[in-house]
C-alpha atoms as one frame of an Amber mdcrd trajectory, in Angstrom:
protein
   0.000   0.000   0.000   1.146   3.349  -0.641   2.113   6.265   2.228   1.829
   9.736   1.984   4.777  11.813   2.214   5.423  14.415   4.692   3.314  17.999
   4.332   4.945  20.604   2.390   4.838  24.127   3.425   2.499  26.593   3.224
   2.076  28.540   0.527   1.587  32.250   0.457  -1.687  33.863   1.407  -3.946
  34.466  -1.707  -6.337  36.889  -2.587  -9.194  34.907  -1.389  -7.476  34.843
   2.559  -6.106  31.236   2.065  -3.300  29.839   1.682  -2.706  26.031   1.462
  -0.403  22.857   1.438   0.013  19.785  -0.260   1.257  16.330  -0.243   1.965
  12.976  -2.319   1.552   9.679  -1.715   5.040   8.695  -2.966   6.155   7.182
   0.765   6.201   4.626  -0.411   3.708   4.616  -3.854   1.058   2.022  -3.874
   3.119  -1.050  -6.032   1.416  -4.153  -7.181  -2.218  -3.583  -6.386  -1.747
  -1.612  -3.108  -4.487   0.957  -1.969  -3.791   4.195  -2.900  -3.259   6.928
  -0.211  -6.032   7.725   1.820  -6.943  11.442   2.637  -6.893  15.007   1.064
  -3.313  15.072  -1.282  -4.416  18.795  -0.390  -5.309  21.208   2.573  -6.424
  24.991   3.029  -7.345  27.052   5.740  -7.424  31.156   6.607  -4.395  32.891
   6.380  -5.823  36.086   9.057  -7.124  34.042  11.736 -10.407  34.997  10.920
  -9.811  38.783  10.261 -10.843  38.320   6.401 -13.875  36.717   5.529 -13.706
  34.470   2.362 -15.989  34.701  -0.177 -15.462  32.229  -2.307 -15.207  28.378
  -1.416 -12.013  26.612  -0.632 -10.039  26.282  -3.346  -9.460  21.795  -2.545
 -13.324  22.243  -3.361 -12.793  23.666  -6.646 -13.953  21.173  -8.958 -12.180
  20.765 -12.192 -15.210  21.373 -14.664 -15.810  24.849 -12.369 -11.580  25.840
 -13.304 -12.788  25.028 -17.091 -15.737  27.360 -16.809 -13.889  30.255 -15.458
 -11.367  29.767 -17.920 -13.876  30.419 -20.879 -15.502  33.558 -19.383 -11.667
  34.628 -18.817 -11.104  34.222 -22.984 -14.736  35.620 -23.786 -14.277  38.699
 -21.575 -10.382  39.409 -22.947 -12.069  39.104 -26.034 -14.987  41.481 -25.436
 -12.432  43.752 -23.726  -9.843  43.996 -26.783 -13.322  44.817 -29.446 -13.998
  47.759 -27.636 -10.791  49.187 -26.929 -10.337  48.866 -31.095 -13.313  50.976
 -31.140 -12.609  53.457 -28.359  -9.399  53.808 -30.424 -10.286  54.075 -33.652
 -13.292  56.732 -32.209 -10.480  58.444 -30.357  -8.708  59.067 -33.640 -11.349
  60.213 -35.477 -12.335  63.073 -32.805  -8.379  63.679 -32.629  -8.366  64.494
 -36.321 -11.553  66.601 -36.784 -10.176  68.686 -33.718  -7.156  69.258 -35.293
  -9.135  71.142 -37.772 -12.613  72.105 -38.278 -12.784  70.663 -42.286 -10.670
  68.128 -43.862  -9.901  68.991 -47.227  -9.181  66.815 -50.141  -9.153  70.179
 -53.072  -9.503  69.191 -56.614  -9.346  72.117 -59.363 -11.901  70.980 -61.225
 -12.538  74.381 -62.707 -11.838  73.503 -66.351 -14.455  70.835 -66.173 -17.308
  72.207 -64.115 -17.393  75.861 -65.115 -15.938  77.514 -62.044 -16.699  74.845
 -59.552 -13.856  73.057 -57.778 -14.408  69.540 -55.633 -13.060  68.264 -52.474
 -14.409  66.589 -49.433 -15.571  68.502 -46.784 -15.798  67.428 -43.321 -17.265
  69.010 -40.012 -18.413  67.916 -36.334 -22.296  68.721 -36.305 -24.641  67.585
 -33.626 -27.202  65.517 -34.313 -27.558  61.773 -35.808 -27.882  61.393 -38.935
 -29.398  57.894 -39.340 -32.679  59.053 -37.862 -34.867  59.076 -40.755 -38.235
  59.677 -38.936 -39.645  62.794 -41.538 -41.903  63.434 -38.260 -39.072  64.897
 -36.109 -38.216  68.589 -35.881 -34.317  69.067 -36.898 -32.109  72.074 -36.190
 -32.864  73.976 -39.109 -30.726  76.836 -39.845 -27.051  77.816 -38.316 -25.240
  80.826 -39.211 -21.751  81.704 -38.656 -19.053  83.786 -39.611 -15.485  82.663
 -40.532 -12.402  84.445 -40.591 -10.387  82.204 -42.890  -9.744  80.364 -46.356
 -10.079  76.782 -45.650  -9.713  74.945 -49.199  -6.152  74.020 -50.484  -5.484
  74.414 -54.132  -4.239  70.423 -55.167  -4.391  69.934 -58.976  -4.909  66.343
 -59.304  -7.112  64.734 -61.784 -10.032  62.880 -60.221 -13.709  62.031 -60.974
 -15.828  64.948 -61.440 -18.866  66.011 -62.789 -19.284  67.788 -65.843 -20.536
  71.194 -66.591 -23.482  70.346 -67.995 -24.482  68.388 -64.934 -23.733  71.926
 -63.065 -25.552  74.539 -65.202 -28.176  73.640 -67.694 -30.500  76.025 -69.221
 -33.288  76.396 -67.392 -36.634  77.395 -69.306 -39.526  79.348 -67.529 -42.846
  77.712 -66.430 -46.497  78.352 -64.434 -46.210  77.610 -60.921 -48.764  75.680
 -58.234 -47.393  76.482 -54.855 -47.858  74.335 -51.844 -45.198  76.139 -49.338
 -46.330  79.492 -47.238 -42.747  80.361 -48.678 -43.924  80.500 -51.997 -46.758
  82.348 -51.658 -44.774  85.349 -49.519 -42.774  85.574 -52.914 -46.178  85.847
 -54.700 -45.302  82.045 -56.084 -48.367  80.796 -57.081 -50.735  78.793 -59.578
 -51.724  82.175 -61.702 -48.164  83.151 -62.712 -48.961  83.104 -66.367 -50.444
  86.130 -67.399 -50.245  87.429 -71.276 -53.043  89.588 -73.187 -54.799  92.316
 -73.174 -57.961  93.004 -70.158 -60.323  95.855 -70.941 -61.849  97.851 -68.706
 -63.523  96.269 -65.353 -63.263  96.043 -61.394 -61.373  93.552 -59.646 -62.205
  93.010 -55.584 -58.759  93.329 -53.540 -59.176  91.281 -51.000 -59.362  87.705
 -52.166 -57.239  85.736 -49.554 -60.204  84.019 -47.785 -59.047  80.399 -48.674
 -55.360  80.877 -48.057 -54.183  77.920 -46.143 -51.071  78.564 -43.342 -48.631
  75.941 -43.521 -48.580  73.406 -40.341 -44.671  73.554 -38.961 -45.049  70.739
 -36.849 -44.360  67.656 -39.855 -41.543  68.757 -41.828 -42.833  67.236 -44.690
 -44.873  70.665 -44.873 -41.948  72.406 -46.328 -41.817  70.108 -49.396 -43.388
  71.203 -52.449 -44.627  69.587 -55.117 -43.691  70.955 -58.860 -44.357  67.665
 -61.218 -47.805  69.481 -62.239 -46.235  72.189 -63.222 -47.386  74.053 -66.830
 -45.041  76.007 -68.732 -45.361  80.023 -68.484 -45.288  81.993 -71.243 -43.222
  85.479 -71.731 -42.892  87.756 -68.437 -45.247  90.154 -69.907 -48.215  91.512
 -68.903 -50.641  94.330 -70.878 -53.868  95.700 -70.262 -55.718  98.938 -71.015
 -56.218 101.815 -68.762 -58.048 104.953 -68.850 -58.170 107.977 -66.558 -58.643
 106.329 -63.459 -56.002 104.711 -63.283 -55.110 101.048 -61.906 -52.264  98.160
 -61.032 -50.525  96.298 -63.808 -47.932  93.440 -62.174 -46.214  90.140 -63.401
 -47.375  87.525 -61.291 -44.521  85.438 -59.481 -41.850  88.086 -60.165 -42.527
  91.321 -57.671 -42.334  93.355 -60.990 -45.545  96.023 -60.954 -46.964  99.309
 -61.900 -48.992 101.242 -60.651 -51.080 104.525 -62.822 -52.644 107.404 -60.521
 -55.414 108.557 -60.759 -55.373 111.331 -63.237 -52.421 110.076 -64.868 -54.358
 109.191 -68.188 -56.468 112.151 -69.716 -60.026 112.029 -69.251 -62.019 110.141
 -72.317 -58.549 108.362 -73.010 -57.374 104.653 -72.826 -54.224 103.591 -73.545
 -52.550 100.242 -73.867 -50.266  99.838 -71.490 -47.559  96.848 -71.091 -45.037
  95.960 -68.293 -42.391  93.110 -69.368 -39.126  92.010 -68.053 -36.486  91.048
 -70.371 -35.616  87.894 -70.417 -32.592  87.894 -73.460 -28.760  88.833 -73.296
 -29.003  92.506 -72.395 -26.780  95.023 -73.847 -26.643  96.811 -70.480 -22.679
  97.244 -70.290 -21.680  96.950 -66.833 -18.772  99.395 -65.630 -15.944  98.333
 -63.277 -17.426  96.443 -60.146 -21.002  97.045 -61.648 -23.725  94.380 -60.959
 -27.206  94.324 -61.628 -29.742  94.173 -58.890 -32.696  93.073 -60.302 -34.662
  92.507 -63.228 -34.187  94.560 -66.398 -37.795  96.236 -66.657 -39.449  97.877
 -69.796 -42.729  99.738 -69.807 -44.755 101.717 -72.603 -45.502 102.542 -74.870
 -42.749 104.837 -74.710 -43.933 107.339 -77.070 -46.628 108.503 -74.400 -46.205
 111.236 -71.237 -48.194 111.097 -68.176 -49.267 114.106 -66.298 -48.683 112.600
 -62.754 -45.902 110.461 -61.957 -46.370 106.678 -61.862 -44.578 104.337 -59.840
 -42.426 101.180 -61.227 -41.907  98.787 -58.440 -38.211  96.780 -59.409 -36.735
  93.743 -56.881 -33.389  93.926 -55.443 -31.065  91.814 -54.137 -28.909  94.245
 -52.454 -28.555  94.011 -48.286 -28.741  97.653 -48.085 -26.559 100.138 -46.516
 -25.186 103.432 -48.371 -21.915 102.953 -46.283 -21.505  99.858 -48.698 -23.207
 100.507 -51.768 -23.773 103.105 -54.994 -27.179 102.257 -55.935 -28.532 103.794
 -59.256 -31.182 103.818 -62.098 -30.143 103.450 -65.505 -32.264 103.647 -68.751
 -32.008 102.348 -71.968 -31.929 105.534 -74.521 -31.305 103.743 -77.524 -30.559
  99.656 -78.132 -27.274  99.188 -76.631 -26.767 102.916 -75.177 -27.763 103.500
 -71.207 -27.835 106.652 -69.646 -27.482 106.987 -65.618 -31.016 108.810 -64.595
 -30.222 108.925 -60.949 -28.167 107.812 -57.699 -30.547 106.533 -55.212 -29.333
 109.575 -52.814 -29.019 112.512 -55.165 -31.172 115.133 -54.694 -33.001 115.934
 -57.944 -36.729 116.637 -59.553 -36.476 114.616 -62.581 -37.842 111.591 -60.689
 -37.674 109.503 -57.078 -35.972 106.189 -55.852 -36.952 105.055 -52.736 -35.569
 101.965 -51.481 -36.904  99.358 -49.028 -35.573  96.260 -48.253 -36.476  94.220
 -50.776 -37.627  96.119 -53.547 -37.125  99.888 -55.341 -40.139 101.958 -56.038
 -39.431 104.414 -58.540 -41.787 107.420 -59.385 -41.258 108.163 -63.067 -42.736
 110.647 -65.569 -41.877 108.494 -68.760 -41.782 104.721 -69.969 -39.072 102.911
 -70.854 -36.727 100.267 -69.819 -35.027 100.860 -66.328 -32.202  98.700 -64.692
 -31.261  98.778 -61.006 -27.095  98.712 -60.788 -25.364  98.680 -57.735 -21.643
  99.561 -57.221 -19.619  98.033 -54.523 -17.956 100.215 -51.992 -16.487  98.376
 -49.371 -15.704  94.626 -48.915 -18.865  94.750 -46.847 -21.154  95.384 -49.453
 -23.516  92.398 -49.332 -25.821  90.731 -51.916 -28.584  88.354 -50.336 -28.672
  84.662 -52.016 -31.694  82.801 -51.736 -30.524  78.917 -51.362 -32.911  75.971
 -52.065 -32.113  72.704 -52.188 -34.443  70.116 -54.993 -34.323  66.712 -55.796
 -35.596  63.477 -57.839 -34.627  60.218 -58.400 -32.488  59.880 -61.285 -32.709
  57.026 -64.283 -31.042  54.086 -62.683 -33.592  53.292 -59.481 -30.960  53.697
 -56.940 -29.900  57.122 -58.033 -30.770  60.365 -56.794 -30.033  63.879 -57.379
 -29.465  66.564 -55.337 -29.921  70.455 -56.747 -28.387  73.168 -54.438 -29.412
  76.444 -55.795 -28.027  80.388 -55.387 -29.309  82.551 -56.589 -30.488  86.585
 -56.128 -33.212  86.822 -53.653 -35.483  88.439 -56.102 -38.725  86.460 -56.411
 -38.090  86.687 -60.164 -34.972  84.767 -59.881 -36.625  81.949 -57.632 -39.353
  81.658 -60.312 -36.098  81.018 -63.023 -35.243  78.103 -60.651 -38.690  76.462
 -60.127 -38.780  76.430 -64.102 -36.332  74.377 -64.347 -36.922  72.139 -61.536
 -40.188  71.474 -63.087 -39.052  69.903 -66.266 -36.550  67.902 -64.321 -39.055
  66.431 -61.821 -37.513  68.431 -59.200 -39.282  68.233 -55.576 -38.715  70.859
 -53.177 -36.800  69.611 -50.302 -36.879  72.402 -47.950 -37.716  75.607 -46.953
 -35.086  78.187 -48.862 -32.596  80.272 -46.469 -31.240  83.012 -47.146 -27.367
  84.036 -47.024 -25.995  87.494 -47.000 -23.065  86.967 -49.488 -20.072  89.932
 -49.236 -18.426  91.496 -51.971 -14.995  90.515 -50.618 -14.043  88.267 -53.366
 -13.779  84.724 -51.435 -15.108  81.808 -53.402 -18.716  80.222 -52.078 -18.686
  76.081 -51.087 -21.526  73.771 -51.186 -21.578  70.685 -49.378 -23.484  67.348
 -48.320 -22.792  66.627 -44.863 -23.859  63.947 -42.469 -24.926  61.312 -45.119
 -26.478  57.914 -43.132 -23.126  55.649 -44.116 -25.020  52.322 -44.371 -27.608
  53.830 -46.001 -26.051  55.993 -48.786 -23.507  56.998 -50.085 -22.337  60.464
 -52.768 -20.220  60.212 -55.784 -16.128  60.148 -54.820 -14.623  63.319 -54.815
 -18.230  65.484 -54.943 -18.683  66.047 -51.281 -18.321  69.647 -51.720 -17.859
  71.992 -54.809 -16.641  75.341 -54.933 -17.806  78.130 -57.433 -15.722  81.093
 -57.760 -16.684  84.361 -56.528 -17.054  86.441 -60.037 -20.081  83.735 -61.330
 -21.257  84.423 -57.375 -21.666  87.943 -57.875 -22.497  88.541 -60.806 -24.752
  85.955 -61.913 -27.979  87.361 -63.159 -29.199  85.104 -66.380 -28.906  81.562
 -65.026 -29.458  80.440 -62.091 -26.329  78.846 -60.568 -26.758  75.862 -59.187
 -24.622  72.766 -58.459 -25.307  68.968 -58.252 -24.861  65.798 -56.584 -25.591
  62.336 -57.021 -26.120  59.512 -54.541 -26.996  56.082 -54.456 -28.669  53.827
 -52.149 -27.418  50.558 -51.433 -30.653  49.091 -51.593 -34.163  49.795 -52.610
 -35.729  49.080 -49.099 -34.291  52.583 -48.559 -36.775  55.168 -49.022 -35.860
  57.719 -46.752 -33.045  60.439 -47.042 -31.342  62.688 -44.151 -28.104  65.154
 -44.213 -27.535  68.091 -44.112 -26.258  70.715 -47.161 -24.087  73.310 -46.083
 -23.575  76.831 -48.075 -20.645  78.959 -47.195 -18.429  81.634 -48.117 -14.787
  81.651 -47.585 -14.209  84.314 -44.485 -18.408  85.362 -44.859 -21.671  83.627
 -43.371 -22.897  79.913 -43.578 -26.539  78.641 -43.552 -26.963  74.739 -43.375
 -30.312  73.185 -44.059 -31.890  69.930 -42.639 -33.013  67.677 -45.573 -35.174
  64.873 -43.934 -37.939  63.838 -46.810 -38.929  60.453 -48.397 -37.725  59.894
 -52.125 -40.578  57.788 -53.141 -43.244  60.876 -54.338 -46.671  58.856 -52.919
 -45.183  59.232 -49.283 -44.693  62.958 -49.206 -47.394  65.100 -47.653 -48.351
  68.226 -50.314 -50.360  71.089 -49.157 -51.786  73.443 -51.296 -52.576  77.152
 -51.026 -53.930  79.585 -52.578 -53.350  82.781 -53.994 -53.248  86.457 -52.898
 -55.222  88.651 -54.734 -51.879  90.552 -55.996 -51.753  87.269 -57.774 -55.273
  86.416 -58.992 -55.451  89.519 -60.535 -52.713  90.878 -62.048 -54.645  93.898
 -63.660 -56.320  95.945 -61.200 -58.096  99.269 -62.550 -60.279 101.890 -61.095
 -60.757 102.687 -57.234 -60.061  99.311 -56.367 -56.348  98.847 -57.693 -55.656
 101.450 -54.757 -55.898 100.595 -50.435 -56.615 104.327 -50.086 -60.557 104.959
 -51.471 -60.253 108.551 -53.516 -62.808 110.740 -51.021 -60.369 109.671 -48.367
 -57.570 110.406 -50.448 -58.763 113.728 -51.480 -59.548 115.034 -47.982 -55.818
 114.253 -47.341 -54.728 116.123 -50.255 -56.615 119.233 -49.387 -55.412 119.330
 -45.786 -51.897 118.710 -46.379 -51.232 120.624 -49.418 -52.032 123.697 -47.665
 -49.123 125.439 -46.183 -50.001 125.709 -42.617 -47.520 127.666 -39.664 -46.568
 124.926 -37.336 -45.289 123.246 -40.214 -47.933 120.332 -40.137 -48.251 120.137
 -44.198 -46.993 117.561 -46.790 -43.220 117.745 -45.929 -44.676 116.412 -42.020
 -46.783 113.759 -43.889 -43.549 112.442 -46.004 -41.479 112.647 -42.850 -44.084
 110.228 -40.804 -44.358 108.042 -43.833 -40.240 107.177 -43.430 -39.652 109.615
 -47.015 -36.870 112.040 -45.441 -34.382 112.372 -48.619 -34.869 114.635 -51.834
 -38.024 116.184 -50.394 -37.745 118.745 -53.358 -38.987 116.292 -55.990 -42.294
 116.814 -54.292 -42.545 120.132 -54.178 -42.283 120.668 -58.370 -45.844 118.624
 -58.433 -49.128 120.581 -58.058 -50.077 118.092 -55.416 -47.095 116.760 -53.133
 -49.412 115.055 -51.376 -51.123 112.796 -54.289 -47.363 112.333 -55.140 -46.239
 110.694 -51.656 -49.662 109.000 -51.333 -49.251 107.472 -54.661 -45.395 106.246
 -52.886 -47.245 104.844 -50.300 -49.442 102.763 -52.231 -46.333 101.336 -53.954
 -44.647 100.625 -51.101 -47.989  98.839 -49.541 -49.583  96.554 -52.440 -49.205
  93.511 -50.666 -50.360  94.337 -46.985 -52.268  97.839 -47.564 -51.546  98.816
 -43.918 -54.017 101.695 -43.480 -53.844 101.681 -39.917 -50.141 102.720 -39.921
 -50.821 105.666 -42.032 -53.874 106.450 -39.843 -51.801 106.449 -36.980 -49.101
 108.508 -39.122 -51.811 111.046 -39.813 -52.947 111.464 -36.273 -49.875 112.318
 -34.729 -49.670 115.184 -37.410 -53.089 116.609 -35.577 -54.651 117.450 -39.031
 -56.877 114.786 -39.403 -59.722 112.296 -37.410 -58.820 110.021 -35.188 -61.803
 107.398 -37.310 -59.736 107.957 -40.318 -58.370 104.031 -40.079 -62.099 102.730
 -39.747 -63.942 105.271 -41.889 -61.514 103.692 -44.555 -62.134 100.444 -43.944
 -65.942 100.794 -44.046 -65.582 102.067 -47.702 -63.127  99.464 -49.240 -65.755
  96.763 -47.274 -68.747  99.136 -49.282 -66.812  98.672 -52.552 -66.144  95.589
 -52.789 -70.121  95.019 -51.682 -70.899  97.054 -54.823 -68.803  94.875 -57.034
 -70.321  91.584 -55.603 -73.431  93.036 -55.928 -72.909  94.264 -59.642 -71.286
  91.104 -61.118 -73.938  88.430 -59.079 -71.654  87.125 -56.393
C-alpha cells in the first residue's frame, strides 16, 4: 500500500485569505495492487485568523469542470475587452483628427471641367444623428456663422468629377402651383402666367379668404410639389387703362406698376404693357457694376403722363449706403444706357426710394429701367436665396441633389422652379437666405452627415466650390450645383443630411433635408393665392388701399401750407420719405405724389392703420380715419359683388 509523504509548506496567502499545502503519496507509492493513499493530497485554511472573511469556497473544493468554466468567461471577456478598446481607439482618432481642424480637405481644381466649380471633401463635427430618418421629427434647421479664414487648399490632381453640364443647364420658364407658405410670400403661385390684353372692369382686392397657413409641426410641410407644373409663357403683362387709373404686375416676379389717378387724360385709354427682359441685355456693366434686379421695360414709350407713376423693381442688395452706390439706368437707344439717378441725389427729374427688398421708382416716362449697384467696401452684401431640390435619377438607386443660389429676387426663384419642373424636381426644404459679401472669397456647397449604411455620394463630390465672379455677378442663369447619390438598396426610401452653403471668411446657412424619395409618401399642401396674384390687372378705385374721397380730404389738408409746419413735408417725414423732399414740391399736389409712394410701397399688406396712426400724430386729421376707410373698401367691394352676381 502506498504512504503519503510528509506535508509541504504553506504557501503564500492568496487573494481569497487562504493559503494552502500539499502532499503525495510517494512514501512509499502504492506497487502491485496496493491501496492508494487515503486522505486530502491537499489542505487549506485562513491565512488572518479569521480577520478576512472568504468569499469564495475553498479552493481543494474547486472542482475541475468549475476551473474550465472560469477559464472560458476569462477568454470571452479578454475578447470582449480587446473589441472595444479597437473601437474606443479608432473613435479616439477620429475626434483627434476633426479637432485638429474644423474641415478636412481633399481640393480638386476641377474648374476647367465644371465651369468655375472646384471639388473636395468637406468634413465638419455637427450635432445631431444622422441615421434618424423619422420625416416626423423637428431638426435644427438653420445655423449661421461667420469665418475668418480660407479653408480649401489648391491640389491639382485629376479625379472624378462632374461635368458642366451636370452643373448649369439652361433652365426654361414655367407656371407655378405652390404648396409652401414660402412661396406664396414671394407671390409664387398657380396664376403666374399672365399674357393679353384686359379691358376695362373692377377687380375686388381682397381675395385671400381660402389661403391655407402651412402646419410647422411635420416637416414634410416644407416640401413642395412641382411635377404638375405648366409652362409660363413670356414675363409680360398688358392691359388697357383709362383715366382712373389702376395696377398692372407680373405675377410670381414682384415686378408692378402702378397709374394714378389722373395720370391718363379724361375720355382716353391707352394700352399699357409691363415686361421684363428675359434675353442677353446690352446693359454694359462698368468696373465692379452688378445688376440688382430685373431689367424692366414699360410703354408705350412714345406717351407722357401728367402725374408720376410708380415702377416697383426687386433687389437683391442688403442695403446700406456705407456699402453701396445704388442707381437707375435707362435704356436711350438699343445698346446705349444713360445713368437717370443715384438713389441719394437730390433731384426733380424723378424719385428712388428703397426698401428692403424692392425699389419703387416714381417716373414721368416709360421705358426700360435697370437697377445697378456699385460696390464700396468689402462689406457690401448681396442676399442669395438657397434651395435645395431633388428626384430620383434614371437608374432606381440614383438620386439627385440640386443646391441652388441665386439673387433673392422672387423673379430669380421663379427662373429656378422652371427648371426644376421639367426635371421632376421636388422641393426639399424651406429656402434660407445668405448674406453673401463682396470681398471676393469663393462660395462652397456641401453634403454633410450622409447615413453611411444607407447611402452613399459620388467620390470626390462632397463639396464643390464656385468662384466668386459667377457668385456675384450671376444674373441670367441660375447657378446651381449637383450631386448624385446612391442607395445601397431599394428598401431605402428615406433620405437625411444636411447641405451646407458657405463663403470663404463670410456667413454659412446649413439646411436639414429629412424627406422620403418615393413621391406617394410625401405630404403636399396646397394654397392659394393672394389677390396681388389672382389679378394681375387691377383698374379703377379698387387697384388702390386708399378709397379717392379719403384720399382727397388728405390732399386738401396737407397741401395747404399751414404755420406749425404740419403740411406735406410732415406727412412724407411720418411716412419714413426724409431724402430729396424737393422732388415733391415741383408737383401741383405733393401730397397725391407721396400717397401714390405709399401705395407702392404697400400693395401687398395695404396697412391703413399705420398711415392712420401717421396722420394722427400730425393733428390734421380724425382720429376714425383708419375705420372710416375700412368701411368704404368693405362698401366697394359690396358694390362689385353686388354688380357682377356674387
Amino acid at each position: 500500500d502506498g504512504a503519503w509523504e510528509a506535508w509541504s509548506e504553506w504557501s503564500v496567502c492568496s487573494p481569497e485569505c487562504e493559503h494552502m499545502r500539499i502532499r503525495e503519496c510517494t512514501s512509499p507509492p502504492p506497487r502491485n495492487g496496493g491501496k492508494f493513499c487515503e486522505g486530502p493530497s491537499q489542505e487549506s485554511e485562513n491565512c488572518t485568523e479569521g480577520l478576512c472573511i472568504q468569499d469564495r469556497k475553498p479552493l481543494h473544493e474547486i472542482k475541475p469542470q468549475n476551473i474550465e468554466n472560469a477559464t472560458d468567461i476569462a477568454l470571452y471577456s479578454g475578447l470582449g475587452a480587446a473589441v472595444i478598446a479597437v473601437a474606443v481607439i479608432v473613435i479616439g482618432v477620429t475626434l483627434y483628427r476633426r479637432s485638429q481642424s474644423e474641415y478636412g480637405v481633399d481640393v480638386i481644381d476641377s474648374s476647367a471641367l465644371t465651369g468655375g466649380f472646384q471639388t473636395f471633401n468637406f468634413k465638419t463635427v455637427r450635432q445631431g444623428n444622422s441615421l434618424l430618418l423619422n420625416s416626423s421629427m423637428q431638426p435644427d434647421l438653420t445655423v449661421s456663422r461667420t469665418y475668418s479664414g480660407p479653408i480649401c487648399l489648391q491640389d491639382p490632381i485629376d479625379k472624378e468629377l462632374m461635368t458642366e453640364s451636370s452643373l448649369f443647364n439652361p433652365l426654361s420658364d414655367i407656371k407655378v402651383k405652390v404648396q409652401s407658405s414660402f412661396m406664396v410670400s414671394l407671390g409664387v403661385t398657380e396664376h403666374s402666367e399672365y399674357h393679353g390684353k384686359t379691358h376695362s372692369g373692377t377687380f375686388p382686392h381682397d381675395n385671400n379668404k381660402t389661403f391655407n397657413p402651412m402646419h410647422a409641426k411635420n416637416k414634410t410641410a416644407y416640401i413642395q410639389n412641382l411635377s404638375t407644373l405648366s409652362k409660363q409663357s413670356e414675363m409680360r403683362a398688358t392691359s388697357v387703362f383709362g383715366h382712373l387709373g389702376g395696377r398692372l404686375g407680373i405675377p410670381n416676379t414682384g415686378v408692378s406698376l402702378l397709374i394714378p389717378h389722373g395720370a391718363i387724360p379724361e375720355e382716353t385709354s391707352w394700352e399699357i404693357y409691363l415686361a421684363i427682359n428675359q434675353d442677353e441685355s446690352s446693359l454694359q456693366l462698368e468696373g465692379s457694376e452688378i445688376l440688382l434686379g430685373p431689367e424692366v421695360t414699360c410703354g408705350p414709350i412714345e406717351v407722357m403722363v401728367s402725374t408720376p407713376f410708380a415702377l416697383t423693381i426687386p433687389h437683391c442688395a442688403d442695403v446700406n449706403s456705407e456699402h453701396w452706390n445704388i442707381h437707375l439706368k435707362k435704356r436711350k437707344h438699343p445698346g446705349k444706357w444713360e445713368e437717370v439717378m443715384s438713389v441719394e441725389d437730390e433731384t426733380t427729374s424723378c424719385y428712388c426710394l428703397l426698401d428692403p427688398y424692392a425699389c419703387h421708382i416714381l417716373l414721368d416716362s416709360f421705358g426700360t429701367y435697370a437697377l445697378i449697384g456699385e460696390p464700396l467696401t468689402d462689406c457690401s452684401v448681396k442676399e442669395l436665396k438657397v434651395a435645395v431640390f431633388g428626384c430620383m435619377s434614371c437608374n432606381s438607386l440614383d438620386y439627385s441633389l440640386r443646391v441652388y443660389c441665386v439673387d433673392n429676387t422672387p423673379y430669380a426663384f421663379q427662373d429656378v422652379i422652371s427648371g426644376e419642373r421639367h426635371q421632376g424636381g421636388q422641393l426639399l426644404e424651406e429656402p434660407k437666405l445668405l448674406h453673401f459679401k463682396g470681398n471676393t472669397f469663393s462660395l462652397q456647397i456641401s453634403v454633410l452627415d450622409i447615413p453611411p449604411f444607407l447611402w452613399r455620394i459620388k467620390p470626390f463630390t462632397a463639396c464643390q466650390e464656385v468662384p466668386f465672379s459667377r457668385v456675384w455677378r450671376n444674373n441670367k442663369q441660375p447657378l446651381h450645383c449637383a450631386f448624385s447619390l446612391e442607395r445601397y438598396t431599394p428598401a431605402t426610401t428615406q433620405l437625411s443630411c444636411k447641405i451646407c452653403v458657405r463663403q470663404v471668411k463670410g456667413h454659412e446657412q446649413i439646411l436639414q433635408i429629412q424627406t422620403s424619395i418615393l413621391e406617394n409618401e410625401r405630404e403636399t399642401i396646397t394654397f392659394f393665392s393672394h389677390d396681388d396674384n389672382s389679378f394681375p390687372v387691377q383698374m379703377g378705385p379698387q387697384a388702390f388701399k386708399i378709397p379717392y374721397s379719403i384720399r382727397q380730404r388728405i390732399c386738401a389738408t396737407f397741401d395747404t401750407p399751414s404755420a406749425k409746419g404740419k403740411d406735406w413735408q410732415m406727412l412724407a417725414q411720418k411716412n419714413s420719405i426724409n431724402r430729396n423732399l424737393s422732388y415733391f414740391a415741383t408737383h401741383h399736389s405733393p401730397s397725391a405724389v407721396i400717397l401714390d409712394l405709399w401705395e407702392a410701397r404697400h400693395q401687398h399688406d395695404g396697412d391703413l392703420d399705420s398711415l392712420a396712426c401717421a396722420l394722427e400724430e400730425i393733428g390734421r386729421t380724425q382720429p376714425q380715419i383708419s375705420k372710416l376707410t375700412e368701411t368704404q373698401i368693405e362698401e366697394s367691394n359690396f358694390s362689385y359683388s353686388r354688380q357682377n352676381g356674387l
